[in-house]
Structures are given as structure tokens and as C-alpha cells.
Amino acid sequence: MADIVDIAVSADSFKTLVTAVQAAGLVETLKSPGPFTVFAPNDDAFAKLPPGTIQTLVQNIPQLTRILTYHVVPGKLKQADLAKLGTVTSVEGSPIKIDCTDGFEVKNATVLAADIEADNGIIHVIDTVILMG
């Protein structure tokens, strides 16, 4: 089975995420055994950010890394697992609210595709880049 990075690279809708992960030097981490749960913003999610945000983040690697690691949770958590928890703590260290009462939402993002299995975890595709705070 492919790992999280290979799945993102092979999907056409994660070009911005893959570029950001490469710029932040997180490729090897996300290829490691994990397991990880990744809330993966698609290209449309990154397109919602104000103009110039992505370029600014690529020039500020510590901030980019912090935002990207906020989208990653230790462990292999499917939607059903997340629904029971209600809140998870990201690799970055901040809490992420999970709401499965009406659909599947992660903080202020809607999950477009849940429970995509990878060799080293689970991917949930989200429609918005989530931020700490």
C-alpha cells in the first residue's frame, strides 16, 4: 500500500500541499511508519487563502511547518474514531475540534473524503486550510 506522501503525490488535487510539505522538509517524516492521521487540504482549500499567503509561508519555513504539523495527528484515526473523541491534539501541539453531528467537520473545514487508507496512516481530505487558535 502507498504511504501518505505517495498518495498525495499521485492525486492531482494536492499539488500545493505536496509543494508545501517539500518546502518544510516534512517528506521523510510523512513517509515514516507513523502512523499518522492527516487532514489534507486540497488545492481548492489553499486557493481560498488570501493572495500571496502561500508565497509568504514558503519564505517562512518555521511558520509553514507549524501550520502543516497542525494538520497531522499521531495515530491512525478513522472518522468513527474521531467522532468518539470530539477533540484531538495535533503534532504541532494545539487542539483540533472534531464535529460529526451533521456531516464531518474538522475545526472550520468540511471533510470531502474520509478514511483514505495509507500504509502509514489515514488521510481525510478537507476543503479549508485549518489554523491554530
Coordinates of N, CA, C and O in Angstrom, one line a residue:
M1 N 0.8 -1.2 0.0 CA 0.0 0.0 0.0 C 0.9 1.2 0.0 O 2.0 1.3 0.6
A2 N 0.5 2.3 -0.6 CA 1.2 3.5 -0.7 C 1.2 4.3 0.6 O 0.2 4.2 1.4
D3 N 2.2 5.1 0.9 CA 2.2 5.9 2.1 C 1.5 7.2 1.9 O 1.1 7.5 0.8
I4 N 1.4 8.0 2.9 CA 0.7 9.3 2.9 C 1.2 10.2 1.8 O 0.5 10.8 1.0
V5 N 2.5 10.3 1.7 CA 3.1 11.2 0.7 C 2.9 10.7 -0.7 O 2.5 11.4 -1.6
D6 N 3.0 9.4 -0.9 CA 2.8 8.8 -2.3 C 1.4 9.0 -2.8 O 1.1 9.3 -3.9
I7 N 0.4 8.9 -1.8 CA -1.0 9.1 -2.2 C -1.2 10.5 -2.6 O -1.9 10.8 -3.6
A8 N -0.7 11.5 -1.8 CA -0.8 12.9 -2.1 C -0.2 13.2 -3.4 O -0.8 14.0 -4.2
V9 N 1.0 12.7 -3.7 CA 1.7 13.0 -4.9 C 0.9 12.4 -6.1 O 0.8 13.1 -7.2
S10 N 0.3 11.2 -6.0 CA -0.3 10.6 -7.1 C -1.7 11.2 -7.4 O -2.2 11.2 -8.5
A11 N -2.3 11.9 -6.4 CA -3.6 12.5 -6.6 C -3.3 13.9 -7.2 O -2.4 14.6 -6.8
D12 N -4.2 14.3 -8.1 CA -4.0 15.6 -8.8 C -4.4 16.8 -8.0 O -4.1 17.9 -8.4
S13 N -5.1 16.6 -6.9 CA -5.7 17.7 -6.2 C -4.8 18.2 -5.0 O -5.3 19.0 -4.2
F14 N -3.6 17.7 -4.8 CA -2.8 18.1 -3.7 C -1.4 18.7 -4.1 O -0.5 18.6 -3.3
K15 N -1.4 19.4 -5.2 CA -0.1 19.9 -5.7 C 0.5 21.0 -4.7 O 1.6 21.0 -4.4
T16 N -0.4 21.9 -4.2 CA 0.1 22.9 -3.3 C 0.5 22.2 -2.0 O 1.6 22.6 -1.4
L17 N -0.2 21.3 -1.4 CA 0.1 20.6 -0.2 C 1.5 19.9 -0.4 O 2.4 20.0 0.5
V18 N 1.7 19.2 -1.5 CA 2.9 18.5 -1.7 C 4.1 19.5 -1.8 O 5.1 19.2 -1.1
T19 N 3.9 20.6 -2.5 CA 5.0 21.6 -2.6 C 5.3 22.1 -1.2 O 6.5 22.3 -0.8
A20 N 4.3 22.4 -0.4 CA 4.5 22.9 1.0 C 5.2 21.9 1.9 O 6.1 22.3 2.6
V21 N 4.8 20.7 1.8 CA 5.4 19.6 2.6 C 6.9 19.5 2.2 O 7.8 19.4 3.1
Q22 N 7.2 19.6 0.9 CA 8.6 19.5 0.4 C 9.4 20.7 0.9 O 10.5 20.6 1.4
A23 N 8.8 21.9 0.8 CA 9.5 23.2 1.3 C 9.8 23.1 2.8 O 10.8 23.6 3.2
A24 N 8.9 22.5 3.6 CA 9.0 22.5 5.0 C 9.9 21.3 5.4 O 10.2 21.2 6.6
G25 N 10.3 20.5 4.5 CA 11.2 19.4 4.9 C 10.5 18.3 5.6 O 11.1 17.6 6.4
L26 N 9.2 18.1 5.4 CA 8.4 17.1 6.1 C 8.2 15.8 5.3 O 7.5 14.9 5.8
V27 N 8.8 15.7 4.2 CA 8.5 14.5 3.3 C 8.9 13.2 4.1 O 8.1 12.2 4.2
E28 N 10.1 13.2 4.6 CA 10.6 12.0 5.3 C 9.8 11.6 6.5 O 9.5 10.4 6.8
T29 N 9.4 12.6 7.2 CA 8.5 12.4 8.4 C 7.2 11.7 8.0 O 6.8 10.7 8.6
L30 N 6.6 12.2 6.9 CA 5.3 11.7 6.5 C 5.4 10.4 5.7 O 4.4 9.8 5.4
K31 N 6.7 10.0 5.4 CA 6.9 8.7 4.8 C 7.3 7.7 5.9 O 7.4 6.5 5.6
S32 N 7.5 8.1 7.1 CA 8.0 7.2 8.2 C 6.8 6.3 8.6 O 5.6 6.6 8.2
P33 N 7.1 5.3 9.4 CA 6.0 4.4 9.8 C 4.8 5.0 10.5 O 3.7 4.4 10.4
G34 N 5.0 6.1 11.1 CA 3.8 6.7 11.8 C 3.3 5.9 12.9 O 4.1 5.4 13.7
P35 N 2.0 5.6 13.0 CA 1.0 6.1 12.0 C 0.6 7.5 12.2 O 0.7 8.0 13.3
F36 N 0.0 8.1 11.2 CA -0.5 9.5 11.3 C -1.9 9.6 10.7 O -2.3 8.8 9.8
T37 N -2.6 10.5 11.2 CA -3.9 10.9 10.6 C -3.6 12.3 10.1 O -3.2 13.2 10.8
V38 N -3.9 12.5 8.8 CA -3.6 13.8 8.1 C -4.9 14.4 7.6 O -5.7 13.7 6.9
F39 N -5.1 15.6 8.0 CA -6.2 16.4 7.5 C -5.6 17.2 6.3 O -4.9 18.1 6.5
A40 N -5.9 16.7 5.1 CA -5.2 17.2 3.9 C -6.0 18.2 3.1 O -7.0 17.8 2.5
P41 N -5.6 19.5 3.2 CA -6.3 20.5 2.4 C -6.0 20.2 0.9 O -4.8 20.1 0.5
N42 N -7.0 20.3 0.1 CA -6.8 20.1 -1.4 C -6.4 21.5 -2.0 O -6.3 22.5 -1.2
D43 N -6.1 21.5 -3.2 CA -5.7 22.7 -3.9 C -6.7 23.8 -3.8 O -6.3 25.0 -3.6
D44 N -8.0 23.5 -3.9 CA -9.0 24.5 -3.7 C -9.0 25.1 -2.3 O -9.3 26.3 -2.2
A45 N -8.7 24.3 -1.3 CA -8.6 24.9 0.1 C -7.5 25.9 0.1 O -7.6 27.0 0.7
F46 N -6.3 25.6 -0.5 CA -5.2 26.6 -0.5 C -5.6 27.8 -1.3 O -5.1 28.9 -0.9
A47 N -6.4 27.6 -2.3 CA -6.8 28.8 -3.2 C -7.7 29.8 -2.4 O -7.7 30.9 -2.8
K48 N -8.3 29.3 -1.3 CA -9.1 30.2 -0.5 C -8.3 31.2 0.3 O -8.9 32.2 0.8
L49 N -7.0 30.9 0.5 CA -6.2 31.8 1.3 C -6.0 33.1 0.6 O -6.0 33.2 -0.6
P50 N -5.8 34.2 1.4 CA -5.6 35.5 0.7 C -4.4 35.4 -0.3 O -3.4 34.7 0.0
P51 N -4.4 36.2 -1.3 CA -3.3 36.2 -2.3 C -2.0 36.5 -1.6 O -1.9 37.3 -0.8
G52 N -1.0 35.7 -2.0 CA 0.4 35.9 -1.5 C 0.7 35.1 -0.3 O 1.8 35.0 0.2
T53 N -0.4 34.5 0.4 CA -0.2 33.8 1.6 C 0.8 32.6 1.5 O 1.7 32.4 2.3
I54 N 0.6 31.8 0.4 CA 1.4 30.6 0.2 C 2.9 31.0 0.0 O 3.8 30.5 0.6
Q55 N 3.1 32.1 -0.8 CA 4.5 32.5 -1.1 C 5.1 33.0 0.2 O 6.3 32.7 0.4
T56 N 4.4 33.7 1.0 CA 4.9 34.2 2.3 C 5.3 33.1 3.2 O 6.3 33.1 3.8
L57 N 4.4 32.0 3.2 CA 4.7 30.9 4.1 C 5.9 30.1 3.6 O 6.7 29.6 4.5
V58 N 6.1 30.0 2.3 CA 7.2 29.2 1.8 C 8.5 30.0 2.1 O 9.6 29.3 2.3
Q59 N 8.5 31.3 2.4 CA 9.6 32.0 2.8 C 9.8 32.0 4.3 O 10.8 32.5 4.8
N60 N 8.8 31.5 5.0 CA 8.9 31.5 6.5 C 8.7 30.0 6.9 O 7.6 29.6 7.3
I61 N 9.7 29.2 6.7 CA 9.6 27.8 6.9 C 9.1 27.4 8.4 O 8.3 26.5 8.5
P62 N 9.6 28.1 9.4 CA 9.1 27.7 10.8 C 7.5 27.8 10.9 O 6.8 27.0 11.4
Q63 N 7.0 28.9 10.3 CA 5.5 29.1 10.3 C 4.8 28.1 9.4 O 3.8 27.5 9.8
L64 N 5.4 27.8 8.3 CA 4.8 26.8 7.3 C 4.8 25.5 8.0 O 3.8 24.8 8.0
T65 N 5.9 25.1 8.7 CA 6.0 23.8 9.3 C 5.0 23.7 10.4 O 4.3 22.7 10.6
R66 N 4.8 24.8 11.2 CA 3.8 24.8 12.3 C 2.4 24.6 11.7 O 1.6 23.8 12.3
I67 N 2.0 25.3 10.7 CA 0.7 25.1 10.1 C 0.5 23.7 9.5 O -0.5 23.1 9.7
L68 N 1.5 23.2 8.8 CA 1.4 21.8 8.3 C 1.3 20.8 9.4 O 0.5 19.9 9.3
T69 N 2.1 20.9 10.4 CA 2.0 19.9 11.5 C 0.7 20.0 12.3 O 0.4 19.1 13.0
Y70 N 0.0 21.2 12.2 CA -1.3 21.3 12.8 C -2.3 20.4 12.1 O -3.3 20.1 12.7
H71 N -2.0 20.1 10.9 CA -2.9 19.2 10.1 C -2.7 17.7 10.3 O -3.2 16.9 9.6
V72 N -1.7 17.4 11.2 CA -1.3 16.0 11.4 C -1.6 15.6 12.9 O -1.2 16.4 13.8
V73 N -2.2 14.4 13.1 CA -2.4 13.9 14.4 C -1.7 12.6 14.5 O -1.8 11.8 13.6
P74 N -1.1 12.3 15.7 CA -0.5 10.9 15.8 C -1.6 9.9 15.9 O -2.6 10.1 16.4
G75 N -1.3 8.7 15.3 CA -2.2 7.6 15.3 C -3.0 7.5 14.0 O -2.9 8.4 13.2
K76 N -3.7 6.4 13.9 CA -4.5 6.1 12.7 C -5.9 6.2 13.1 O -6.5 5.2 13.6
L77 N -6.5 7.3 12.9 CA -7.9 7.6 13.4 C -8.9 7.8 12.2 O -8.8 8.7 11.4
K78 N -9.8 6.8 12.1 CA -10.8 6.9 11.1 C -11.9 7.9 11.6 O -11.9 8.3 12.8
Q79 N -12.9 8.2 10.7 CA -14.0 9.1 11.1 C -14.7 8.6 12.3 O -15.0 9.4 13.2
A80 N -15.0 7.4 12.4 CA -15.7 6.8 13.6 C -14.9 7.0 14.9 O -15.5 7.4 15.9
D81 N -13.6 6.9 14.8 CA -12.7 7.1 16.0 C -12.7 8.6 16.4 O -12.9 8.9 17.6
L82 N -12.6 9.5 15.4 CA -12.6 10.9 15.6 C -13.9 11.4 16.2 O -14.0 12.2 17.1
A83 N -15.0 10.8 15.8 CA -16.4 11.2 16.2 C -16.5 10.9 17.7 O -17.1 11.7 18.5
K84 N -15.9 9.8 18.2 CA -16.0 9.5 19.6 C -15.1 10.4 20.5 O -15.4 10.7 21.6
L85 N -14.0 10.9 19.9 CA -13.1 11.8 20.6 C -13.5 13.2 20.8 O -13.4 13.8 21.8
G86 N -14.1 13.8 19.7 CA -14.5 15.2 19.8 C -13.4 16.2 19.6 O -13.6 17.2 19.0
T87 N -12.2 15.9 20.2 CA -11.1 16.8 20.1 C -9.8 16.0 20.0 O -9.8 15.0 20.7
V88 N -8.9 16.3 19.2 CA -7.6 15.6 19.1 C -6.5 16.7 19.2 O -6.7 17.9 19.0
T89 N -5.3 16.3 19.6 CA -4.2 17.2 19.7 C -3.3 16.9 18.5 O -2.9 15.8 18.2
S90 N -3.0 18.0 17.8 CA -2.1 17.9 16.6 C -0.7 17.6 17.0 O -0.3 17.8 18.1
V91 N 0.1 17.2 16.0 CA 1.6 17.1 16.2 C 2.2 18.5 16.6 O 3.1 18.5 17.4
E92 N 1.6 19.5 16.1 CA 2.0 20.9 16.4 C 1.8 21.2 17.9 O 2.5 22.0 18.5
G93 N 0.8 20.5 18.5 CA 0.5 20.7 19.9 C -0.8 21.4 20.3 O -1.2 21.4 21.4
S94 N -1.5 21.9 19.3 CA -2.8 22.6 19.6 C -3.9 21.6 19.3 O -3.8 20.7 18.5
P95 N -5.1 21.9 20.0 CA -6.2 21.0 19.9 C -7.0 21.3 18.6 O -6.9 22.4 18.1
I96 N -7.6 20.3 18.0 CA -8.4 20.4 16.8 C -9.8 19.8 17.2 O -9.9 18.7 17.6
K97 N -10.8 20.6 17.0 CA -12.2 20.2 17.3 C -12.7 19.4 16.2 O -12.6 19.7 15.0
I98 N -13.4 18.3 16.5 CA -14.0 17.4 15.5 C -15.5 17.4 15.7 O -15.9 17.3 16.9
D99 N -16.3 17.6 14.7 CA -17.7 17.6 14.8 C -18.3 16.6 13.8 O -18.2 16.9 12.6
C100 N -18.9 15.5 14.2 CA -19.5 14.6 13.3 C -21.0 14.5 13.5 O -21.7 13.6 13.1
T101 N -21.6 15.6 14.1 CA -23.1 15.5 14.4 C -23.9 15.7 13.1 O -24.9 15.1 12.9
D102 N -23.4 16.6 12.2 CA -24.1 16.8 10.9 C -23.0 16.8 9.8 O -22.5 17.9 9.5
G103 N -22.7 15.7 9.3 CA -21.6 15.6 8.4 C -20.3 15.3 9.1 O -20.3 14.6 10.2
F104 N -19.2 15.8 8.6 CA -17.8 15.5 9.2 C -17.0 16.8 9.1 O -16.6 17.2 8.0
E105 N -16.8 17.5 10.2 CA -16.1 18.7 10.2 C -14.9 18.7 11.1 O -15.0 18.1 12.2
V106 N -13.8 19.3 10.6 CA -12.6 19.4 11.4 C -12.3 20.9 11.6 O -12.0 21.6 10.6
K107 N -12.5 21.3 12.8 CA -12.4 22.8 13.1 C -13.4 23.5 12.2 O -14.5 23.3 12.2
N108 N -12.9 24.4 11.3 CA -13.7 25.1 10.4 C -13.8 24.5 8.9 O -14.2 25.2 8.0
A109 N -13.3 23.3 8.8 CA -13.2 22.7 7.5 C -14.2 21.5 7.4 O -14.4 20.8 8.3
T110 N -14.7 21.3 6.2 CA -15.6 20.2 5.9 C -14.7 19.1 5.3 O -13.9 19.4 4.4
V111 N -14.9 17.9 5.7 CA -14.2 16.7 5.2 C -14.9 16.3 3.9 O -16.1 16.0 3.9
L112 N -14.2 16.3 2.8 CA -14.7 16.0 1.5 C -14.6 14.5 1.2 O -15.4 13.9 0.5
A113 N -13.5 13.9 1.7 CA -13.3 12.4 1.6 C -12.7 11.9 2.8 O -11.6 12.5 3.3
A114 N -13.3 11.0 3.5 CA -12.8 10.5 4.8 C -12.2 9.1 4.6 O -12.5 8.3 3.7
D115 N -11.3 8.7 5.6 CA -10.8 7.3 5.7 C -10.1 6.8 4.5 O -10.3 5.6 4.1
I116 N -9.2 7.6 3.9 CA -8.4 7.1 2.8 C -7.2 6.4 3.5 O -6.4 7.1 4.2
E117 N -7.1 5.1 3.3 CA -6.1 4.3 4.0 C -4.8 4.5 3.3 O -4.7 4.4 2.0
A118 N -3.7 4.7 4.1 CA -2.3 4.7 3.6 C -1.6 3.6 4.4 O -2.1 3.2 5.5
D119 N -0.4 3.3 3.9 CA 0.4 2.3 4.6 C 0.8 2.8 6.0 O 0.9 2.0 6.9
N120 N 0.9 4.1 6.2 CA 1.3 4.6 7.5 C 0.3 5.6 8.1 O 0.7 6.5 8.9
G121 N -1.0 5.4 7.8 CA -2.0 6.2 8.4 C -3.3 6.3 7.6 O -3.6 5.5 6.8
I122 N -3.9 7.4 7.9 CA -5.2 7.7 7.3 C -5.2 9.2 6.8 O -4.7 10.1 7.5
I123 N -5.8 9.4 5.7 CA -6.0 10.8 5.1 C -7.5 11.1 5.1 O -8.3 10.3 4.7
H124 N -7.8 12.4 5.6 CA -9.1 12.9 5.4 C -8.9 14.2 4.6 O -8.2 15.1 5.0
V125 N -9.5 14.3 3.5 CA -9.4 15.5 2.6 C -10.3 16.6 3.1 O -11.5 16.3 3.3
I126 N -9.8 17.8 3.3 CA -10.6 18.9 3.8 C -10.6 20.0 2.8 O -9.7 20.2 2.0
D127 N -11.7 20.9 2.9 CA -11.9 21.9 1.9 C -11.4 23.3 2.4 O -11.5 24.3 1.7
T128 N -10.7 23.3 3.5 CA -10.2 24.6 4.1 C -8.9 24.3 4.8 O -8.8 23.3 5.5
V129 N -7.9 25.2 4.7 CA -6.7 25.1 5.5 C -7.1 25.5 6.9 O -7.6 26.6 7.1
I130 N -6.8 24.7 7.9 CA -7.1 25.0 9.3 C -5.9 25.7 9.9 O -4.8 25.3 9.6
L131 N -6.2 26.6 10.8 CA -5.2 27.3 11.5 C -5.4 27.3 13.0 O -6.5 27.1 13.5
M132 N -4.3 27.3 13.7 CA -4.3 27.3 15.2 C -5.1 28.5 15.7 O -5.2 29.5 15.1
G133 N -5.6 28.3 17.0 CA -6.2 29.5 17.6 C -7.7 29.5 17.5 O -8.4 28.7 16.9

